[in-house]
Amino acid sequence: MTGAEALIQSLLDQGVDTAFVYPGGTIIRVFDALFSHRPELRQILVRHEQGAAHAAQGYARISGKTGVAIVTSGPGATNTLTGISDAMLDSTPIVVIAGQVGTDALGTDAFQEIDLVGVTQPITKWSYQIRRAQDIPWAVARAFYIAQSGRPGPVVLDFSKTAQNETIDYKPEKIDFIRSYIPAPDPDMERIHAAADLINAARKPLVLVGHGVELGNAEQELKAFIEKADAPAARTLLGLSALESDHPLNMGMLGMHGNLAPNVMTNQCDVLIAVGMRFDDRVTSDVNFYARQAKIIHLDIDKSEFGKNVKPDVAVLGDCRKTLALITERIDKASHKEWIDSFKPLCQEEHEKVIDGATHPKNGPLLMGEVVNAVAQQAPRNAALVTDVGLNQMFAARYFKYNVPRSIITSGGLGTMGFSLPAAIGASFAAEDRMIFSFQGDGGFQMNLQELGTIMETGAPIKIVVMNNTYLGNVRQWQQMMFESRYSCTPMKSPEFGKIASAYGIPYRKVADRSELAEAISEMISAPGAFILETEVMTEENVMPMIPGHKPVDKMIFTIDDDWK
């Protein structure tokens, strides 16, 4: 078979059933091969290559499998760089396959030639140029093994026309070992015992739950651990659905716009147990004032995370599904009622000062938290949230409800506006039994608006909630705080989204009055396919509480008028 056909067969051998694609000249032979495999390998034609990469991310994040994007060379390849970078920072397994000029033209600045390997090496787990057809089965098998093993991440295959056109005698490859690459090191039992000893001696333990718990499919091990240790737990943005919202030991979200209690108690606990998280600056704020009083235990599969931001007293390397279970076996059944009860006054304070007003206002314009909460009240129990970036992201993360794993898909490390719409499309093809809600601001919605065409063509049944405040709200909030409300380039005029929805044949409704909100949400949820619900929300609403930049995590503010400077 030709190299192009060998690529498709290699993908099928890896269990790939869906690819997000955009054709072009240097990859055209691959698309010719795809034509013969349309029933078994679903090909979703996006409207922009950035959309292909984000859709592959959404597919991967909700399914746990590796997402696939296939694009052409030059601008087709470089348009995927944002999605590749996003996948790298959020540990998402995707494989991006891009066309490349023939080997005889490499280095000649041929039409649409770009050094894709050179460009992507810093933002991938592995980047490789396939020059010979005989290397295709090996390269594809290796790509998928690297992408989905250990700490997952993106892989790029730069596929030359020469390799596509050559013929080979195809033989499947299977790779489950690469010399010097140890994706999941065996746990060090000495460190397991050291961690258990610290936890057994703790009077005020606090568990930080990161995205790695879901990546390691360790949700049940996490619950067994915190319940035996009787340890309150707080979750990072990406780890929100690793522990269900209503679990009695769940104390809320960490970080800049997280909940008051877990942030304050971070600086009062005596043992801090971080599981599958990287102590991102949005969680720690100024590390010089972060949990200085606590002994720190850090569980992670990637040793480069140990001490990168916060130095642990005990670093436990390995798959958290294994390490959590080993530690749980070795800790005593504990009771920390007084410590857990000490969170309650802080939770109550946040409710009184922020949450009640944000979710159940009595008058005035619609609020973002109110919209998210109202959707969450009607959403199916296994619904998934896909957010864009900005105020909509923080309000959605705070007020949505998480009942099952892999229920939040958001751009955490890179903070990519325009992420939600294509990522939600990708998620809808991986989890057809789940309702996918895409929350967006008016700014982020317009960044990849063209992907409504993908919805129009495929019928992807996502529920799009646009919270329109006529601003780039997150930046505007900082301008209000830091620059005396000098709103430079943050007020935004938007088109009539209803007319755009009509052009794409997508049902649409606009709501500005809270008396209509519940009924409009019901209409959206009961609609058989995609639906766009635009909500006119308060123009200068701020997400609170927050940790001002470079302040300790326990110095949260509730209003911009607070003496935070």
XYZ file of C-alpha atoms in Angstrom:
565
model
C 0.000 0.000 0.000
C 1.045 3.637 -0.306
C 2.451 5.515 2.661
C -0.765 7.520 2.847
C -2.780 4.318 3.118
C -0.311 2.979 5.665
C -0.882 6.051 7.820
C -4.633 5.467 7.882
C -4.186 1.781 8.642
C -1.771 2.648 11.441
C -4.354 5.008 12.946
C -6.984 2.279 12.782
C -4.569 -0.128 14.448
C -4.271 2.406 17.301
C -8.038 2.358 17.752
C -8.656 5.797 16.269
C -12.302 6.274 15.306
C -12.449 10.062 14.832
C -10.120 12.653 13.321
C -10.562 16.430 13.095
C -9.286 17.490 9.704
C -8.641 20.207 7.148
C -7.176 19.219 3.751
C -4.484 20.858 1.653
C -1.977 20.213 -1.092
C 0.821 18.418 0.756
C -1.580 16.132 2.618
C -3.976 15.487 -0.272
C -2.924 11.877 -0.785
C -3.796 11.129 2.847
C -7.257 12.583 2.274
C -7.625 10.403 -0.789
C -6.855 7.421 1.431
C -9.328 8.688 4.031
C -12.066 8.663 1.390
C -12.066 4.854 1.445
C -12.327 4.691 5.251
C -15.221 7.058 5.918
C -17.454 4.586 7.761
C -14.780 3.313 10.153
C -12.749 6.509 10.652
C -15.052 9.478 11.144
C -13.631 12.623 9.554
C -14.853 15.908 11.057
C -14.127 18.815 8.720
C -13.467 21.870 10.882
C -13.407 25.426 9.568
C -9.922 26.359 10.812
C -6.906 24.274 11.782
C -6.836 25.825 15.266
C -10.316 24.368 15.631
C -8.969 20.931 14.665
C -6.371 20.992 17.444
C -8.832 22.221 20.089
C -11.452 19.695 18.959
C -8.868 16.932 19.339
C -8.211 18.263 22.852
C -11.893 18.216 23.752
C -12.209 14.680 22.415
C -9.213 13.568 24.482
C -10.140 15.354 27.688
C -13.613 13.848 27.992
C -12.743 10.350 26.733
C -9.253 9.739 28.102
C -8.194 8.623 24.624
C -5.799 10.348 22.249
C -7.301 12.999 19.999
C -6.194 13.264 16.356
C -5.935 16.234 14.004
C -4.824 16.014 10.356
C -3.847 19.197 8.489
C -1.672 20.372 5.643
C 1.759 22.012 5.721
C 2.736 25.660 6.140
C -0.104 27.751 7.584
C -2.210 24.620 8.058
C 0.440 23.297 10.426
C 1.249 26.584 12.154
C -2.450 27.218 12.799
C -2.403 24.224 15.155
C 0.395 25.617 17.337
C -1.940 27.248 19.859
C -3.780 23.964 20.388
C -0.520 22.033 20.632
C 0.820 24.492 23.225
C -2.440 24.293 25.132
C -2.280 20.497 25.129
C 1.296 20.562 26.399
C 0.522 22.817 29.362
C -2.649 20.903 30.276
C -1.186 17.413 29.694
C -3.667 16.459 26.978
C -2.841 13.525 24.657
C -3.238 14.553 21.023
C -1.441 13.576 17.823
C -1.250 16.248 15.122
C -0.348 14.968 11.660
C 0.700 17.613 9.161
C 1.657 17.372 5.520
C 5.147 18.384 4.408
C 6.871 18.992 1.095
C 8.793 16.160 -0.553
C 12.218 15.301 0.807
C 13.904 16.638 -2.332
C 12.410 20.077 -1.584
C 13.206 20.235 2.124
C 15.261 23.292 2.992
C 14.527 25.094 -0.287
C 11.756 27.365 1.063
C 9.315 25.501 -1.130
C 5.680 26.569 -1.214
C 4.133 26.123 2.241
C 7.307 24.593 3.675
C 7.914 25.217 7.363
C 10.327 23.537 9.770
C 7.514 22.068 11.829
C 9.771 19.813 13.904
C 11.960 22.767 14.847
C 8.950 24.910 15.664
C 7.145 22.314 17.782
C 9.954 20.581 19.675
C 9.643 22.924 22.696
C 5.853 22.462 22.911
C 5.485 18.698 22.413
C 6.484 15.467 24.082
C 7.854 14.327 20.717
C 8.022 15.794 17.237
C 9.173 13.712 14.269
C 9.442 14.074 10.519
C 8.475 10.978 8.511
C 10.594 10.893 5.356
C 10.247 7.213 4.381
C 7.116 5.132 4.043
C 8.751 2.222 5.807
C 8.920 4.311 9.018
C 5.182 5.048 9.153
C 3.923 2.105 11.294
C 6.765 2.629 13.788
C 6.335 6.411 13.956
C 2.560 6.253 14.485
C 2.809 3.530 17.151
C 5.531 5.464 18.938
C 3.556 8.715 18.695
C 0.494 7.236 20.381
C 2.523 5.490 23.067
C 4.310 8.719 23.966
C 1.176 10.881 23.791
C -0.906 8.762 26.146
C 1.629 7.231 28.536
C 2.994 8.724 31.722
C 2.161 12.406 31.866
C 0.155 12.753 28.641
C 0.832 15.400 26.041
C 0.905 16.344 22.369
C 2.940 14.676 19.627
C 3.485 16.033 16.110
C 4.171 13.938 13.010
C 5.488 15.929 10.034
C 4.550 13.731 7.059
C 6.501 14.323 3.866
C 4.898 13.873 0.458
C 7.721 11.458 -0.378
C 6.685 9.102 2.424
C 3.018 9.449 1.441
C 3.695 8.432 -2.150
C 6.104 5.536 -1.578
C 4.737 2.007 -1.268
C 5.424 -0.506 1.509
C 4.520 -3.994 2.572
C 2.472 -2.970 5.606
C 3.029 -4.717 8.929
C 1.426 -3.393 12.130
C 3.724 -2.102 14.868
C 3.151 -2.186 18.596
C 5.283 -0.120 20.946
C 5.045 -0.338 24.714
C 8.664 0.389 25.623
C 11.187 3.043 24.684
C 14.686 2.877 26.086
C 15.403 5.659 28.617
C 11.717 6.690 28.673
C 10.056 5.631 31.926
C 6.529 7.020 31.828
C 5.402 5.709 35.226
C 8.299 4.931 37.607
C 7.770 2.331 40.306
C 6.932 3.954 43.651
C 9.741 4.363 46.190
C 8.406 2.566 49.262
C 10.608 4.592 51.594
C 8.826 7.745 50.431
C 5.448 6.042 50.664
C 6.171 5.256 54.324
C 7.481 8.790 54.945
C 4.299 10.272 53.487
C 2.109 7.961 55.558
C 4.001 8.872 58.739
C 3.460 12.592 58.138
C -0.237 12.065 57.438
C -0.688 9.926 60.549
C 0.886 12.669 62.671
C -1.187 15.433 61.085
C -3.817 17.316 63.044
C -4.768 19.649 60.202
C -4.242 17.841 56.876
C -5.370 19.419 53.597
C -5.431 17.613 50.243
C -4.982 19.523 46.972
C -6.596 17.663 44.079
C -5.171 18.284 40.610
C -5.854 17.261 37.021
C -3.446 14.340 37.408
C -6.069 12.472 39.447
C -8.326 12.305 36.385
C -5.455 11.684 33.990
C -4.480 8.716 36.155
C -8.105 7.499 36.531
C -7.529 7.675 40.278
C -10.842 9.189 41.408
C -11.825 6.169 43.508
C -8.362 5.939 45.054
C -8.575 9.629 45.942
C -11.908 9.203 47.707
C -10.677 6.152 49.613
C -7.645 8.152 50.735
C -9.403 11.315 51.915
C -12.165 9.349 53.626
C -9.725 7.199 55.586
C -7.534 10.200 56.431
C -10.659 12.299 57.123
C -8.858 15.067 55.269
C -10.638 18.031 53.675
C -9.867 18.402 49.989
C -9.682 21.361 47.618
C -9.468 21.155 43.847
C -7.585 23.043 41.186
C -9.429 24.447 38.169
C -8.534 21.418 36.038
C -9.169 19.014 38.902
C -12.687 20.198 39.723
C -14.477 17.064 38.542
C -11.988 14.632 40.100
C -14.122 14.888 43.243
C -17.856 15.462 43.013
C -19.174 18.831 44.115
C -21.365 17.441 46.904
C -18.768 15.195 48.561
C -18.709 16.091 52.281
C -14.913 16.518 52.274
C -14.907 18.778 49.230
C -14.070 22.297 50.391
C -14.128 24.023 47.017
C -11.761 25.423 44.431
C -8.240 26.686 44.975
C -6.621 29.681 43.428
C -7.023 33.294 42.436
C -10.802 33.114 42.004
C -11.330 30.011 44.080
C -13.160 29.647 47.360
C -12.224 31.484 50.529
C -11.992 28.528 52.922
C -9.458 26.321 51.093
C -7.252 29.289 50.238
C -7.190 30.576 53.812
C -6.703 27.102 55.275
C -3.756 26.454 52.960
C -1.850 28.768 55.286
C -3.174 27.097 58.432
C -2.862 23.372 57.700
C 0.031 21.394 59.167
C 0.345 18.828 56.348
C -0.402 19.699 52.728
C -0.854 16.743 50.371
C -0.749 17.746 46.688
C -1.936 15.062 44.267
C -1.343 15.431 40.528
C -0.970 19.211 40.488
C 1.948 21.494 39.707
C 1.597 24.395 42.155
C 0.717 26.794 39.375
C 1.119 30.485 40.179
C -2.662 30.963 39.964
C -2.910 28.516 42.889
C 0.043 29.664 45.006
C 0.206 33.404 44.290
C 3.437 34.540 46.015
C 5.265 31.312 46.901
C 7.213 33.147 49.615
C 4.006 33.232 51.671
C 2.583 29.882 50.585
C 1.976 27.180 53.225
C 5.191 28.042 55.050
C 3.870 26.406 58.237
C 3.092 23.044 56.622
C 4.938 19.880 55.804
C 4.347 19.301 52.110
C 3.806 15.940 50.409
C 3.748 16.042 46.607
C 2.491 13.099 44.525
C 3.207 13.375 40.804
C 4.145 11.248 37.820
C 6.571 13.874 36.507
C 9.661 14.384 38.677
C 10.388 17.735 37.037
C 7.450 19.166 39.000
C 9.079 18.480 42.373
C 10.507 21.698 43.731
C 9.877 23.633 40.524
C 7.582 26.051 42.325
C 7.130 24.710 45.858
C 9.682 22.480 47.561
C 8.129 19.329 49.057
C 9.256 17.639 52.259
C 8.304 14.278 50.727
C 8.181 13.833 46.956
C 6.316 10.681 45.882
C 7.061 9.862 42.256
C 4.736 7.576 40.337
C 1.245 6.985 38.998
C -1.081 8.498 41.623
C -3.508 5.623 41.205
C -0.795 3.369 42.646
C 0.825 5.773 45.088
C -2.477 6.885 46.616
C -3.510 3.275 47.168
C -0.168 2.421 48.770
C -0.355 5.399 51.126
C -3.990 4.649 52.009
C -3.020 1.109 53.046
C -0.459 2.553 55.460
C -2.366 5.363 57.142
C -4.547 5.112 60.212
C -8.276 5.692 60.134
C -8.488 9.275 61.367
C -11.014 11.805 62.598
C -10.447 15.542 62.117
C -13.911 16.920 62.909
C -12.712 20.070 64.644
C -10.386 20.916 61.743
C -13.084 20.256 59.144
C -15.618 22.311 61.126
C -13.198 25.249 61.100
C -13.825 25.613 57.336
C -17.542 26.278 57.875
C -17.397 29.910 59.086
C -15.282 30.822 56.055
C -17.705 29.049 53.723
C -20.560 30.929 55.349
C -18.732 34.239 55.028
C -18.190 33.669 51.298
C -21.846 32.752 50.843
C -23.018 35.902 52.567
C -20.580 38.254 50.878
C -20.429 36.744 47.362
C -22.206 33.515 46.454
C -25.772 34.297 47.496
C -25.762 37.612 45.644
C -23.966 36.183 42.613
C -26.379 33.278 42.119
C -29.694 34.632 43.438
C -29.812 38.399 42.921
C -33.125 40.091 43.694
C -32.956 42.856 41.113
C -30.790 44.487 38.493
C -29.332 42.927 35.352
C -28.601 39.233 34.907
C -25.341 38.066 36.457
C -22.927 35.457 35.092
C -23.007 33.378 38.278
C -26.790 33.441 38.175
C -26.827 32.147 34.599
C -24.340 29.349 35.325
C -26.172 28.307 38.486
C -29.513 28.262 36.659
C -28.076 26.028 33.918
C -26.494 23.722 36.498
C -29.866 23.308 38.234
C -31.446 21.910 35.054
C -28.454 20.123 33.509
C -28.391 16.295 33.391
C -26.336 14.761 36.183
C -23.592 13.606 33.800
C -23.386 16.894 31.890
C -19.973 18.255 30.948
C -18.827 21.859 31.067
C -16.530 23.306 28.403
C -15.479 26.872 29.138
C -13.754 29.569 27.227
C -11.284 31.867 29.012
C -11.985 34.971 31.055
C -14.753 35.916 33.467
C -17.058 33.334 31.882
C -14.495 30.659 32.737
C -14.199 31.634 36.389
C -17.948 32.036 36.944
C -18.665 28.757 35.134
C -16.012 26.873 37.094
C -17.269 28.239 40.417
C -20.997 27.654 39.951
C -21.393 24.597 37.721
C -21.951 21.223 39.438
C -19.606 18.262 38.931
C -21.040 14.809 39.534
C -18.894 12.478 37.426
C -15.235 12.506 36.348
C -14.084 14.392 33.251
C -16.858 16.952 33.569
C -14.836 20.133 33.064
C -12.835 20.935 29.950
C -11.079 24.269 30.079
C -7.842 25.895 28.971
C -5.872 26.144 32.190
C -2.174 26.639 31.579
C -2.298 28.600 28.342
C -5.596 30.425 28.895
C -6.700 30.256 25.257
C -9.627 32.418 24.224
C -11.585 30.724 21.446
C -10.998 27.313 23.049
C -14.537 26.442 24.093
C -16.466 26.144 20.842
C -14.136 23.706 18.989
C -13.274 21.818 22.196
C -16.977 21.313 22.890
C -17.453 19.999 19.360
C -14.651 17.497 19.899
C -16.083 16.434 23.262
C -19.509 15.850 21.725
C -18.087 13.220 19.351
C -16.324 11.368 22.169
C -19.227 11.374 24.643
C -22.437 11.133 22.668
C -24.335 10.036 25.788
C -23.511 13.270 27.645
C -24.853 16.800 27.245
C -22.066 19.259 26.492
C -22.434 22.866 27.648
C -20.127 25.453 26.098
C -19.924 28.633 28.209
C -18.400 31.613 26.454
C -18.048 35.348 26.661
C -18.838 37.564 23.706
C -15.110 38.020 23.072
C -14.046 34.382 23.091
C -17.112 33.348 21.097
C -15.980 35.519 18.197
C -12.452 34.081 18.156
C -13.515 30.768 16.625
C -17.037 31.648 15.551
C -16.467 29.948 12.203
C -16.745 26.544 13.906
C -20.503 27.022 13.930
C -20.095 25.738 10.378
C -18.769 22.461 11.773
C -21.862 22.227 13.965
C -24.088 23.018 10.982
C -22.501 20.235 8.918
C -22.152 17.546 11.589
C -25.086 18.281 13.857
C -22.876 18.319 16.973
C -25.524 18.823 19.692
C -23.700 21.243 21.967
C -25.517 23.784 24.122
C -23.809 27.155 23.734
C -24.314 29.771 26.438
C -22.943 33.189 25.470
C -22.703 35.549 28.436
C -22.529 38.908 26.718
C -21.277 41.784 28.868
C -20.016 43.889 25.911
C -16.490 43.826 27.360
C -13.384 41.722 27.395
C -14.367 41.288 31.004
C -11.352 39.750 32.690
C -8.960 42.382 31.366
C -11.534 45.083 32.140
C -11.651 43.922 35.774
C -7.881 44.314 36.045
C -8.053 47.709 34.360
C -10.606 48.742 36.978
C -8.344 47.547 39.772
C -4.938 48.568 38.509
C -5.459 51.396 36.018
C -8.241 53.549 37.483
C -10.913 52.168 35.115
C -9.064 53.306 31.997
C -10.764 50.751 29.760
C -8.293 50.571 26.902
C -9.518 48.302 24.095
C -11.771 46.232 26.353
C -15.232 47.598 25.425
C -16.411 45.390 22.560
C -19.206 45.767 20.058
C -20.538 42.440 18.815
C -22.668 41.459 15.824
C -26.229 40.251 16.172
C -25.540 36.687 17.241
C -29.122 35.741 16.439
C -28.599 36.507 12.759
C -25.362 34.518 12.770
C -27.142 31.589 14.423
C -29.862 31.792 11.782
C -27.291 31.776 9.002
C -25.897 28.508 10.369
C -29.343 27.020 10.996
C -28.844 26.798 14.765
C -31.776 27.554 17.113
C -31.191 30.702 19.151
C -32.742 32.653 21.980
C -31.725 35.860 23.720
C -32.556 36.590 27.355
C -32.103 39.808 29.327
C -34.825 39.384 31.970
C -34.342 36.840 34.764
C -38.045 36.016 34.688
C -37.387 34.302 31.335
C -34.114 32.610 32.244
C -35.327 29.267 33.600
C -37.753 28.738 30.734
C -35.109 29.655 28.144
C -32.678 27.157 29.674
C -35.375 24.486 29.563
C -35.924 25.253 25.875
C -32.183 24.950 25.212
C -31.849 21.640 27.057
C -34.914 20.085 25.434
C -33.839 21.110 21.918
C -32.769 17.984 19.990
C -29.485 19.398 18.676
C -27.285 22.444 19.086
C -28.681 25.620 20.622
C -27.302 29.097 21.266
C -28.568 30.920 24.347
C -27.313 34.495 24.527
C -27.695 36.157 27.907
C -27.303 39.895 28.390
C -25.406 40.131 31.658
C -24.172 42.987 33.821
C -21.581 44.978 31.894
C -19.084 45.650 34.695
C -19.560 42.579 36.846
C -16.454 41.334 38.654
C -15.656 37.789 39.708
C -15.045 37.606 43.435
C -13.488 36.729 45.772
C -9.981 36.962 44.428
C -6.371 36.870 45.478
C -4.791 40.092 44.197
C -1.546 39.543 42.309
C 1.473 38.697 44.466
C -0.556 38.621 47.684
C -0.677 35.593 50.035
C -3.433 33.089 49.298
C -5.184 33.850 52.589
C -5.553 37.556 51.741
C -8.573 37.288 49.487
C -10.725 40.335 48.767
C -14.473 40.521 48.213
C -14.698 43.865 46.451
C -12.335 46.085 44.516
C -12.914 48.733 47.175
C -11.086 46.579 49.701
C -7.687 47.792 50.813
C -5.829 45.229 48.740
C -2.971 47.349 47.412
